[in-house]
Amino acid sequence: MDGGLSARVAPLYADALGVMKMFSLRAKTWWLVLNAVLALSLAVAFYWTLQNYVAEQSASAEQRRDAQMIWLLVYSRDIEAGQQVAIEDFQQRKFPPDYVTDDWLLPQDVSVVVGSHTQQFVAAGEPVSLAHLGTLQPTSFSDVLAPGEFAVTATVSIEQLHHGLVEVGNFVTLVGQDFRSEQSRLTAIPNVEVLALDSFTDVGWQEGLASTLTFRFSAEQAYQFEQLRQSQFSIWLQRSEHFADLWLDSPNPIIYLMEREGG
């Protein structure tokens, strides 16, 4: 009896044991697969984290290098020896500070070298050096004046500045009282160019409100203005040089002011 039972149970036990081994093998396989997937996910995450870190560090280093770079004046084209250079022959480019030498020119030096002649062949992209160019003529503010012209500076108020709207290069009409005759009258000097606001001679460089204006005058206009500045002269801003042509028929126009009674 016992032998028969054992004979019947033994195959069942063997089957159960086989099933357990099979499930154990599958569990191990799934465990290995899960571990492999987890390890791969961690590796990918670490890789992208490392890539982002390297990219951020590279960008930061590039920004630091860019902040230290220096703008220099370079030639925009190949130029043979003996040719005169113009403004379009130059452009600006950044260079590492370690490469910069003392004789390389900055972009703001371009006005000094325009019009000079090259002493040797220069290639496009090459930094501009004084050694490349002939003797430079010194420049000053008075070079903007033609023969017979004068630059005259006057202290001005906010109202005369049109609260900062007057800019270098504008044309204005100066109006004031002329005290040379027994009966004072208003007179005007039309089409006067503004050469500078304080010490600034370029448009857009003025910061804040200027306290002085420098005008371009002929000798006659300069003398006339010295009479006007004895009074509180007004500055009329013109649209263009042609706006005040109507004044030219009368060198000394008379302007009448009408006041209301009781005003």
PDB file of C-alpha atoms in Angstrom:
ATOM      1  CA  MET A   1       0.000   0.000   0.000  1.00  0.00           C
ATOM      2  CA  ASP A   2       2.692   2.340   1.037  1.00  0.00           C
ATOM      3  CA  GLY A   3       4.762   1.339  -1.922  1.00  0.00           C
ATOM      4  CA  GLY A   4       1.921   2.038  -4.312  1.00  0.00           C
ATOM      5  CA  LEU A   5       1.255   5.439  -2.766  1.00  0.00           C
ATOM      6  CA  SER A   6       4.889   6.329  -2.956  1.00  0.00           C
ATOM      7  CA  ALA A   7       4.935   5.261  -6.558  1.00  0.00           C
ATOM      8  CA  ARG A   8       2.008   7.555  -7.336  1.00  0.00           C
ATOM      9  CA  VAL A   9       3.297  10.490  -5.282  1.00  0.00           C
ATOM     10  CA  ALA A  10       6.841  10.387  -6.584  1.00  0.00           C
ATOM     11  CA  PRO A  11       5.954  11.579 -10.112  1.00  0.00           C
ATOM     12  CA  LEU A  12       3.782  14.357  -8.697  1.00  0.00           C
ATOM     13  CA  TYR A  13       6.603  15.463  -6.433  1.00  0.00           C
ATOM     14  CA  ALA A  14       8.986  15.381  -9.326  1.00  0.00           C
ATOM     15  CA  ASP A  15       6.601  17.451 -11.433  1.00  0.00           C
ATOM     16  CA  ALA A  16       6.098  19.954  -8.621  1.00  0.00           C
ATOM     17  CA  LEU A  17       9.828  20.191  -8.105  1.00  0.00           C
ATOM     18  CA  GLY A  18      10.313  20.752 -11.817  1.00  0.00           C
ATOM     19  CA  VAL A  19       7.688  23.470 -11.853  1.00  0.00           C
ATOM     20  CA  MET A  20       9.345  25.166  -8.885  1.00  0.00           C
ATOM     21  CA  LYS A  21      12.721  24.988 -10.554  1.00  0.00           C
ATOM     22  CA  MET A  22      11.212  26.425 -13.729  1.00  0.00           C
ATOM     23  CA  PHE A  23       9.589  29.305 -11.847  1.00  0.00           C
ATOM     24  CA  SER A  24      12.807  29.852  -9.908  1.00  0.00           C
ATOM     25  CA  LEU A  25      14.752  30.013 -13.167  1.00  0.00           C
ATOM     26  CA  ARG A  26      12.237  32.438 -14.675  1.00  0.00           C
ATOM     27  CA  ALA A  27      12.333  34.552 -11.523  1.00  0.00           C
ATOM     28  CA  LYS A  28      16.088  34.683 -11.695  1.00  0.00           C
ATOM     29  CA  THR A  29      15.866  35.589 -15.371  1.00  0.00           C
ATOM     30  CA  TRP A  30      13.373  38.381 -14.688  1.00  0.00           C
ATOM     31  CA  TRP A  31      15.511  39.559 -11.794  1.00  0.00           C
ATOM     32  CA  LEU A  32      18.540  39.690 -14.033  1.00  0.00           C
ATOM     33  CA  VAL A  33      16.522  41.506 -16.705  1.00  0.00           C
ATOM     34  CA  LEU A  34      15.204  44.038 -14.188  1.00  0.00           C
ATOM     35  CA  ASN A  35      18.685  44.592 -12.809  1.00  0.00           C
ATOM     36  CA  ALA A  36      20.026  45.020 -16.317  1.00  0.00           C
ATOM     37  CA  VAL A  37      17.272  47.528 -17.206  1.00  0.00           C
ATOM     38  CA  LEU A  38      17.841  49.407 -13.961  1.00  0.00           C
ATOM     39  CA  ALA A  39      21.589  49.467 -14.504  1.00  0.00           C
ATOM     40  CA  LEU A  40      21.111  50.666 -18.089  1.00  0.00           C
ATOM     41  CA  SER A  41      18.680  53.386 -16.951  1.00  0.00           C
ATOM     42  CA  LEU A  42      21.121  54.559 -14.305  1.00  0.00           C
ATOM     43  CA  ALA A  43      23.936  54.534 -16.854  1.00  0.00           C
ATOM     44  CA  VAL A  44      21.882  56.576 -19.348  1.00  0.00           C
ATOM     45  CA  ALA A  45      20.812  59.027 -16.637  1.00  0.00           C
ATOM     46  CA  PHE A  46      24.415  59.389 -15.465  1.00  0.00           C
ATOM     47  CA  TYR A  47      25.571  59.884 -19.067  1.00  0.00           C
ATOM     48  CA  TRP A  48      23.063  62.675 -19.745  1.00  0.00           C
ATOM     49  CA  THR A  49      23.761  64.282 -16.378  1.00  0.00           C
ATOM     50  CA  LEU A  50      27.459  64.218 -17.169  1.00  0.00           C
ATOM     51  CA  GLN A  51      26.808  65.614 -20.663  1.00  0.00           C
ATOM     52  CA  ASN A  52      24.697  68.461 -19.267  1.00  0.00           C
ATOM     53  CA  TYR A  53      27.353  69.240 -16.669  1.00  0.00           C
ATOM     54  CA  VAL A  54      30.095  69.286 -19.290  1.00  0.00           C
ATOM     55  CA  ALA A  55      27.944  71.482 -21.572  1.00  0.00           C
ATOM     56  CA  GLU A  56      27.215  73.932 -18.739  1.00  0.00           C
ATOM     57  CA  GLN A  57      30.872  74.101 -17.772  1.00  0.00           C
ATOM     58  CA  SER A  58      31.879  74.612 -21.402  1.00  0.00           C
ATOM     59  CA  ALA A  59      29.282  77.366 -21.863  1.00  0.00           C
ATOM     60  CA  SER A  60      30.408  79.040 -18.646  1.00  0.00           C
ATOM     61  CA  ALA A  61      34.053  78.845 -19.697  1.00  0.00           C
ATOM     62  CA  GLU A  62      33.143  80.205 -23.144  1.00  0.00           C
ATOM     63  CA  GLN A  63      31.295  83.123 -21.558  1.00  0.00           C
ATOM     64  CA  ARG A  64      34.298  83.898 -19.370  1.00  0.00           C
ATOM     65  CA  ARG A  65      36.616  83.754 -22.366  1.00  0.00           C
ATOM     66  CA  ASP A  66      34.234  85.918 -24.419  1.00  0.00           C
ATOM     67  CA  ALA A  67      34.064  88.494 -21.622  1.00  0.00           C
ATOM     68  CA  GLN A  68      37.853  88.744 -21.679  1.00  0.00           C
ATOM     69  CA  MET A  69      38.068  89.032 -25.469  1.00  0.00           C
ATOM     70  CA  ILE A  70      39.149  92.393 -26.865  1.00  0.00           C
ATOM     71  CA  TRP A  71      37.619  94.085 -29.911  1.00  0.00           C
ATOM     72  CA  LEU A  72      40.322  95.059 -32.395  1.00  0.00           C
ATOM     73  CA  LEU A  73      40.364  96.832 -35.732  1.00  0.00           C
ATOM     74  CA  VAL A  74      41.128  94.492 -38.662  1.00  0.00           C
ATOM     75  CA  TYR A  75      41.262  94.841 -42.437  1.00  0.00           C
ATOM     76  CA  SER A  76      38.121  93.779 -44.287  1.00  0.00           C
ATOM     77  CA  ARG A  77      39.970  92.920 -47.518  1.00  0.00           C
ATOM     78  CA  ASP A  78      43.421  92.367 -48.980  1.00  0.00           C
ATOM     79  CA  ILE A  79      45.142  95.704 -49.664  1.00  0.00           C
ATOM     80  CA  GLU A  80      48.277  96.208 -51.730  1.00  0.00           C
ATOM     81  CA  ALA A  81      51.116  98.457 -50.577  1.00  0.00           C
ATOM     82  CA  GLY A  82      50.692 102.147 -51.337  1.00  0.00           C
ATOM     83  CA  GLN A  83      46.888 102.152 -51.421  1.00  0.00           C
ATOM     84  CA  GLN A  84      44.843 104.677 -49.471  1.00  0.00           C
ATOM     85  CA  VAL A  85      42.497 103.097 -46.941  1.00  0.00           C
ATOM     86  CA  ALA A  86      38.865 104.140 -46.446  1.00  0.00           C
ATOM     87  CA  ILE A  87      36.337 103.411 -43.728  1.00  0.00           C
ATOM     88  CA  GLU A  88      34.936 100.398 -45.610  1.00  0.00           C
ATOM     89  CA  ASP A  89      38.390  98.764 -45.554  1.00  0.00           C
ATOM     90  CA  PHE A  90      38.054  98.079 -41.830  1.00  0.00           C
ATOM     91  CA  GLN A  91      35.932  95.940 -39.559  1.00  0.00           C
ATOM     92  CA  GLN A  92      36.166  94.799 -35.944  1.00  0.00           C
ATOM     93  CA  ARG A  93      36.861  91.347 -34.531  1.00  0.00           C
ATOM     94  CA  LYS A  94      37.412  89.847 -31.092  1.00  0.00           C
ATOM     95  CA  PHE A  95      40.808  88.473 -30.051  1.00  0.00           C
ATOM     96  CA  PRO A  96      42.045  86.686 -26.905  1.00  0.00           C
ATOM     97  CA  PRO A  97      43.965  89.127 -24.697  1.00  0.00           C
ATOM     98  CA  ASP A  98      47.060  86.899 -24.753  1.00  0.00           C
ATOM     99  CA  TYR A  99      47.393  87.440 -28.518  1.00  0.00           C
ATOM    100  CA  VAL A 100      47.011  91.235 -28.464  1.00  0.00           C
ATOM    101  CA  THR A 101      50.073  93.435 -28.881  1.00  0.00           C
ATOM    102  CA  ASP A 102      50.423  97.080 -27.913  1.00  0.00           C
ATOM    103  CA  ASP A 103      50.609  98.378 -31.488  1.00  0.00           C
ATOM    104  CA  TRP A 104      47.290  96.868 -32.620  1.00  0.00           C
ATOM    105  CA  LEU A 105      44.567  99.483 -32.972  1.00  0.00           C
ATOM    106  CA  LEU A 106      41.111  99.508 -31.403  1.00  0.00           C
ATOM    107  CA  PRO A 107      37.849 100.173 -33.319  1.00  0.00           C
ATOM    108  CA  GLN A 108      37.652 103.714 -31.921  1.00  0.00           C
ATOM    109  CA  ASP A 109      40.987 104.489 -33.618  1.00  0.00           C
ATOM    110  CA  VAL A 110      39.524 104.081 -37.108  1.00  0.00           C
ATOM    111  CA  SER A 111      39.058 107.834 -37.611  1.00  0.00           C
ATOM    112  CA  VAL A 112      42.796 108.309 -37.109  1.00  0.00           C
ATOM    113  CA  VAL A 113      43.884 105.876 -39.832  1.00  0.00           C
ATOM    114  CA  VAL A 114      41.268 106.583 -42.510  1.00  0.00           C
ATOM    115  CA  GLY A 115      42.947 108.335 -45.422  1.00  0.00           C
ATOM    116  CA  SER A 116      46.449 107.014 -44.698  1.00  0.00           C
ATOM    117  CA  HIS A 117      48.417 104.775 -47.093  1.00  0.00           C
ATOM    118  CA  THR A 118      49.590 101.227 -46.503  1.00  0.00           C
ATOM    119  CA  GLN A 119      53.359 100.696 -46.357  1.00  0.00           C
ATOM    120  CA  GLN A 120      53.109  96.980 -47.169  1.00  0.00           C
ATOM    121  CA  PHE A 121      50.643  94.332 -48.300  1.00  0.00           C
ATOM    122  CA  VAL A 122      48.023  93.517 -45.657  1.00  0.00           C
ATOM    123  CA  ALA A 123      45.631  90.566 -45.692  1.00  0.00           C
ATOM    124  CA  ALA A 124      41.936  90.504 -44.864  1.00  0.00           C
ATOM    125  CA  GLY A 125      41.359  89.820 -41.168  1.00  0.00           C
ATOM    126  CA  GLU A 126      44.817  91.039 -40.168  1.00  0.00           C
ATOM    127  CA  PRO A 127      44.849  93.384 -37.136  1.00  0.00           C
ATOM    128  CA  VAL A 128      45.571  96.996 -38.050  1.00  0.00           C
ATOM    129  CA  SER A 129      48.939  98.240 -36.821  1.00  0.00           C
ATOM    130  CA  LEU A 130      50.594 101.632 -37.111  1.00  0.00           C
ATOM    131  CA  ALA A 131      53.536  99.827 -38.694  1.00  0.00           C
ATOM    132  CA  HIS A 132      51.339  99.080 -41.732  1.00  0.00           C
ATOM    133  CA  LEU A 133      50.466 102.711 -42.387  1.00  0.00           C
ATOM    134  CA  GLY A 134      52.236 105.901 -43.337  1.00  0.00           C
ATOM    135  CA  THR A 135      52.660 108.969 -41.184  1.00  0.00           C
ATOM    136  CA  LEU A 136      49.329 109.872 -39.648  1.00  0.00           C
ATOM    137  CA  GLN A 137      48.157 113.432 -39.569  1.00  0.00           C
ATOM    138  CA  PRO A 138      47.067 114.543 -36.094  1.00  0.00           C
ATOM    139  CA  THR A 139      43.376 115.290 -35.910  1.00  0.00           C
ATOM    140  CA  SER A 140      41.553 117.722 -33.679  1.00  0.00           C
ATOM    141  CA  PHE A 141      38.085 119.176 -33.322  1.00  0.00           C
ATOM    142  CA  SER A 142      39.076 122.226 -35.369  1.00  0.00           C
ATOM    143  CA  ASP A 143      39.553 119.994 -38.424  1.00  0.00           C
ATOM    144  CA  VAL A 144      35.759 119.940 -38.898  1.00  0.00           C
ATOM    145  CA  LEU A 145      35.822 123.686 -39.606  1.00  0.00           C
ATOM    146  CA  ALA A 146      36.252 125.048 -43.099  1.00  0.00           C
ATOM    147  CA  PRO A 147      38.455 128.113 -43.674  1.00  0.00           C
ATOM    148  CA  GLY A 148      36.632 131.166 -42.366  1.00  0.00           C
ATOM    149  CA  GLU A 149      34.400 129.168 -40.004  1.00  0.00           C
ATOM    150  CA  PHE A 150      34.394 129.343 -36.224  1.00  0.00           C
ATOM    151  CA  ALA A 151      33.158 127.086 -33.441  1.00  0.00           C
ATOM    152  CA  VAL A 152      31.442 129.056 -30.690  1.00  0.00           C
ATOM    153  CA  THR A 153      30.285 127.492 -27.429  1.00  0.00           C
ATOM    154  CA  ALA A 154      27.437 128.819 -25.302  1.00  0.00           C
ATOM    155  CA  THR A 155      25.944 127.771 -21.992  1.00  0.00           C
ATOM    156  CA  VAL A 156      22.338 126.656 -22.490  1.00  0.00           C
ATOM    157  CA  SER A 157      19.314 125.853 -20.361  1.00  0.00           C
ATOM    158  CA  ILE A 158      16.941 122.889 -20.427  1.00  0.00           C
ATOM    159  CA  GLU A 159      14.439 124.976 -22.396  1.00  0.00           C
ATOM    160  CA  GLN A 160      17.038 125.915 -25.008  1.00  0.00           C
ATOM    161  CA  LEU A 161      17.971 122.230 -25.312  1.00  0.00           C
ATOM    162  CA  HIS A 162      14.310 121.361 -25.902  1.00  0.00           C
ATOM    163  CA  HIS A 163      14.776 119.155 -22.839  1.00  0.00           C
ATOM    164  CA  GLY A 164      17.418 117.034 -24.522  1.00  0.00           C
ATOM    165  CA  LEU A 165      15.896 116.771 -28.002  1.00  0.00           C
ATOM    166  CA  VAL A 166      18.651 118.830 -29.640  1.00  0.00           C
ATOM    167  CA  GLU A 167      21.361 116.530 -31.033  1.00  0.00           C
ATOM    168  CA  VAL A 168      24.714 116.879 -32.719  1.00  0.00           C
ATOM    169  CA  GLY A 169      24.189 117.599 -36.415  1.00  0.00           C
ATOM    170  CA  ASN A 170      20.850 119.396 -35.958  1.00  0.00           C
ATOM    171  CA  PHE A 171      20.274 122.792 -37.549  1.00  0.00           C
ATOM    172  CA  VAL A 172      18.739 125.515 -35.421  1.00  0.00           C
ATOM    173  CA  THR A 173      17.730 129.141 -35.662  1.00  0.00           C
ATOM    174  CA  LEU A 174      19.001 131.390 -32.870  1.00  0.00           C
ATOM    175  CA  VAL A 175      16.597 134.174 -31.932  1.00  0.00           C
ATOM    176  CA  GLY A 176      17.275 137.020 -29.513  1.00  0.00           C
ATOM    177  CA  GLN A 177      17.232 140.752 -28.977  1.00  0.00           C
ATOM    178  CA  ASP A 178      19.672 143.007 -30.785  1.00  0.00           C
ATOM    179  CA  PHE A 179      20.706 145.921 -28.574  1.00  0.00           C
ATOM    180  CA  ARG A 180      22.951 147.627 -31.129  1.00  0.00           C
ATOM    181  CA  SER A 181      20.266 150.166 -32.076  1.00  0.00           C
ATOM    182  CA  GLU A 182      18.451 152.593 -29.799  1.00  0.00           C
ATOM    183  CA  GLN A 183      15.291 150.486 -30.027  1.00  0.00           C
ATOM    184  CA  SER A 184      16.016 146.835 -29.325  1.00  0.00           C
ATOM    185  CA  ARG A 185      14.447 144.354 -31.675  1.00  0.00           C
ATOM    186  CA  LEU A 186      14.380 140.622 -32.194  1.00  0.00           C
ATOM    187  CA  THR A 187      16.757 139.208 -34.739  1.00  0.00           C
ATOM    188  CA  ALA A 188      17.589 135.689 -35.887  1.00  0.00           C
ATOM    189  CA  ILE A 189      20.554 133.663 -37.123  1.00  0.00           C
ATOM    190  CA  PRO A 190      19.160 130.805 -39.244  1.00  0.00           C
ATOM    191  CA  ASN A 191      20.604 127.472 -40.331  1.00  0.00           C
ATOM    192  CA  VAL A 192      23.178 127.102 -37.572  1.00  0.00           C
ATOM    193  CA  GLU A 193      24.672 123.620 -37.221  1.00  0.00           C
ATOM    194  CA  VAL A 194      25.175 122.083 -33.770  1.00  0.00           C
ATOM    195  CA  LEU A 195      28.723 120.685 -33.666  1.00  0.00           C
ATOM    196  CA  ALA A 196      28.873 119.400 -30.096  1.00  0.00           C
ATOM    197  CA  LEU A 197      26.935 118.901 -26.887  1.00  0.00           C
ATOM    198  CA  ASP A 198      29.379 119.530 -24.059  1.00  0.00           C
ATOM    199  CA  SER A 199      32.483 117.625 -25.255  1.00  0.00           C
ATOM    200  CA  PHE A 200      30.533 115.044 -27.293  1.00  0.00           C
ATOM    201  CA  THR A 201      30.755 115.379 -31.070  1.00  0.00           C
ATOM    202  CA  ASP A 202      28.978 112.147 -32.085  1.00  0.00           C
ATOM    203  CA  VAL A 203      25.239 111.477 -32.137  1.00  0.00           C
ATOM    204  CA  GLY A 204      24.035 109.292 -29.279  1.00  0.00           C
ATOM    205  CA  TRP A 205      27.092 109.627 -27.048  1.00  0.00           C
ATOM    206  CA  GLN A 206      25.637 112.284 -24.779  1.00  0.00           C
ATOM    207  CA  GLU A 207      24.500 111.026 -21.385  1.00  0.00           C
ATOM    208  CA  GLY A 208      22.058 113.245 -19.540  1.00  0.00           C
ATOM    209  CA  LEU A 209      21.350 116.867 -20.409  1.00  0.00           C
ATOM    210  CA  ALA A 210      24.156 118.962 -21.829  1.00  0.00           C
ATOM    211  CA  SER A 211      25.102 122.278 -20.273  1.00  0.00           C
ATOM    212  CA  THR A 212      26.764 123.747 -23.374  1.00  0.00           C
ATOM    213  CA  LEU A 213      26.239 123.727 -27.139  1.00  0.00           C
ATOM    214  CA  THR A 214      28.925 124.415 -29.732  1.00  0.00           C
ATOM    215  CA  PHE A 215      27.763 126.010 -32.994  1.00  0.00           C
ATOM    216  CA  ARG A 216      29.335 126.307 -36.463  1.00  0.00           C
ATOM    217  CA  PHE A 217      29.435 129.984 -37.494  1.00  0.00           C
ATOM    218  CA  SER A 218      30.755 132.117 -40.272  1.00  0.00           C
ATOM    219  CA  ALA A 219      32.666 135.169 -39.103  1.00  0.00           C
ATOM    220  CA  GLU A 220      29.577 137.365 -39.605  1.00  0.00           C
ATOM    221  CA  GLN A 221      27.328 134.942 -37.734  1.00  0.00           C
ATOM    222  CA  ALA A 222      29.812 134.672 -34.870  1.00  0.00           C
ATOM    223  CA  TYR A 223      29.889 138.456 -34.487  1.00  0.00           C
ATOM    224  CA  GLN A 224      26.081 138.605 -34.631  1.00  0.00           C
ATOM    225  CA  PHE A 225      25.792 135.852 -32.031  1.00  0.00           C
ATOM    226  CA  GLU A 226      28.027 137.749 -29.619  1.00  0.00           C
ATOM    227  CA  GLN A 227      25.378 140.474 -29.713  1.00  0.00           C
ATOM    228  CA  LEU A 228      22.548 137.970 -29.220  1.00  0.00           C
ATOM    229  CA  ARG A 229      24.142 136.180 -26.292  1.00  0.00           C
ATOM    230  CA  GLN A 230      23.866 139.375 -24.234  1.00  0.00           C
ATOM    231  CA  SER A 231      20.158 138.529 -23.996  1.00  0.00           C
ATOM    232  CA  GLN A 232      18.349 135.284 -23.231  1.00  0.00           C
ATOM    233  CA  PHE A 233      18.336 133.963 -26.770  1.00  0.00           C
ATOM    234  CA  SER A 234      16.005 131.192 -27.914  1.00  0.00           C
ATOM    235  CA  ILE A 235      16.928 128.112 -29.925  1.00  0.00           C
ATOM    236  CA  TRP A 236      14.424 127.083 -32.587  1.00  0.00           C
ATOM    237  CA  LEU A 237      14.991 123.530 -33.771  1.00  0.00           C
ATOM    238  CA  GLN A 238      14.683 123.139 -37.555  1.00  0.00           C
ATOM    239  CA  ARG A 239      13.597 120.099 -39.533  1.00  0.00           C
ATOM    240  CA  SER A 240      16.393 120.609 -42.026  1.00  0.00           C
ATOM    241  CA  GLU A 241      18.708 123.250 -43.367  1.00  0.00           C
ATOM    242  CA  HIS A 242      16.093 124.301 -45.916  1.00  0.00           C
ATOM    243  CA  PHE A 243      13.402 124.948 -43.311  1.00  0.00           C
ATOM    244  CA  ALA A 244      14.614 128.456 -42.612  1.00  0.00           C
ATOM    245  CA  ASP A 245      15.198 129.574 -46.210  1.00  0.00           C
ATOM    246  CA  LEU A 246      12.450 132.183 -45.804  1.00  0.00           C
ATOM    247  CA  TRP A 247      14.777 134.123 -43.507  1.00  0.00           C
ATOM    248  CA  LEU A 248      17.456 134.486 -46.143  1.00  0.00           C
ATOM    249  CA  ASP A 249      15.653 137.298 -48.001  1.00  0.00           C
ATOM    250  CA  SER A 250      16.153 139.499 -44.969  1.00  0.00           C
ATOM    251  CA  PRO A 251      19.558 139.181 -43.278  1.00  0.00           C
ATOM    252  CA  ASN A 252      18.229 140.866 -40.140  1.00  0.00           C
ATOM    253  CA  PRO A 253      14.516 140.002 -39.906  1.00  0.00           C
ATOM    254  CA  ILE A 254      12.367 141.940 -37.496  1.00  0.00           C
ATOM    255  CA  ILE A 255       9.953 139.882 -35.398  1.00  0.00           C
ATOM    256  CA  TYR A 256       7.027 141.675 -33.767  1.00  0.00           C
ATOM    257  CA  LEU A 257       5.472 140.293 -30.600  1.00  0.00           C
ATOM    258  CA  MET A 258       1.829 141.092 -29.830  1.00  0.00           C
ATOM    259  CA  GLU A 259       0.645 141.059 -26.233  1.00  0.00           C
ATOM    260  CA  ARG A 260      -2.969 140.867 -25.124  1.00  0.00           C
ATOM    261  CA  GLU A 261      -4.285 143.730 -23.029  1.00  0.00           C
ATOM    262  CA  GLY A 262      -4.305 142.870 -19.391  1.00  0.00           C
ATOM    263  CA  GLY A 263      -1.927 139.960 -20.033  1.00  0.00           C
TER     264      GLY A 263
END
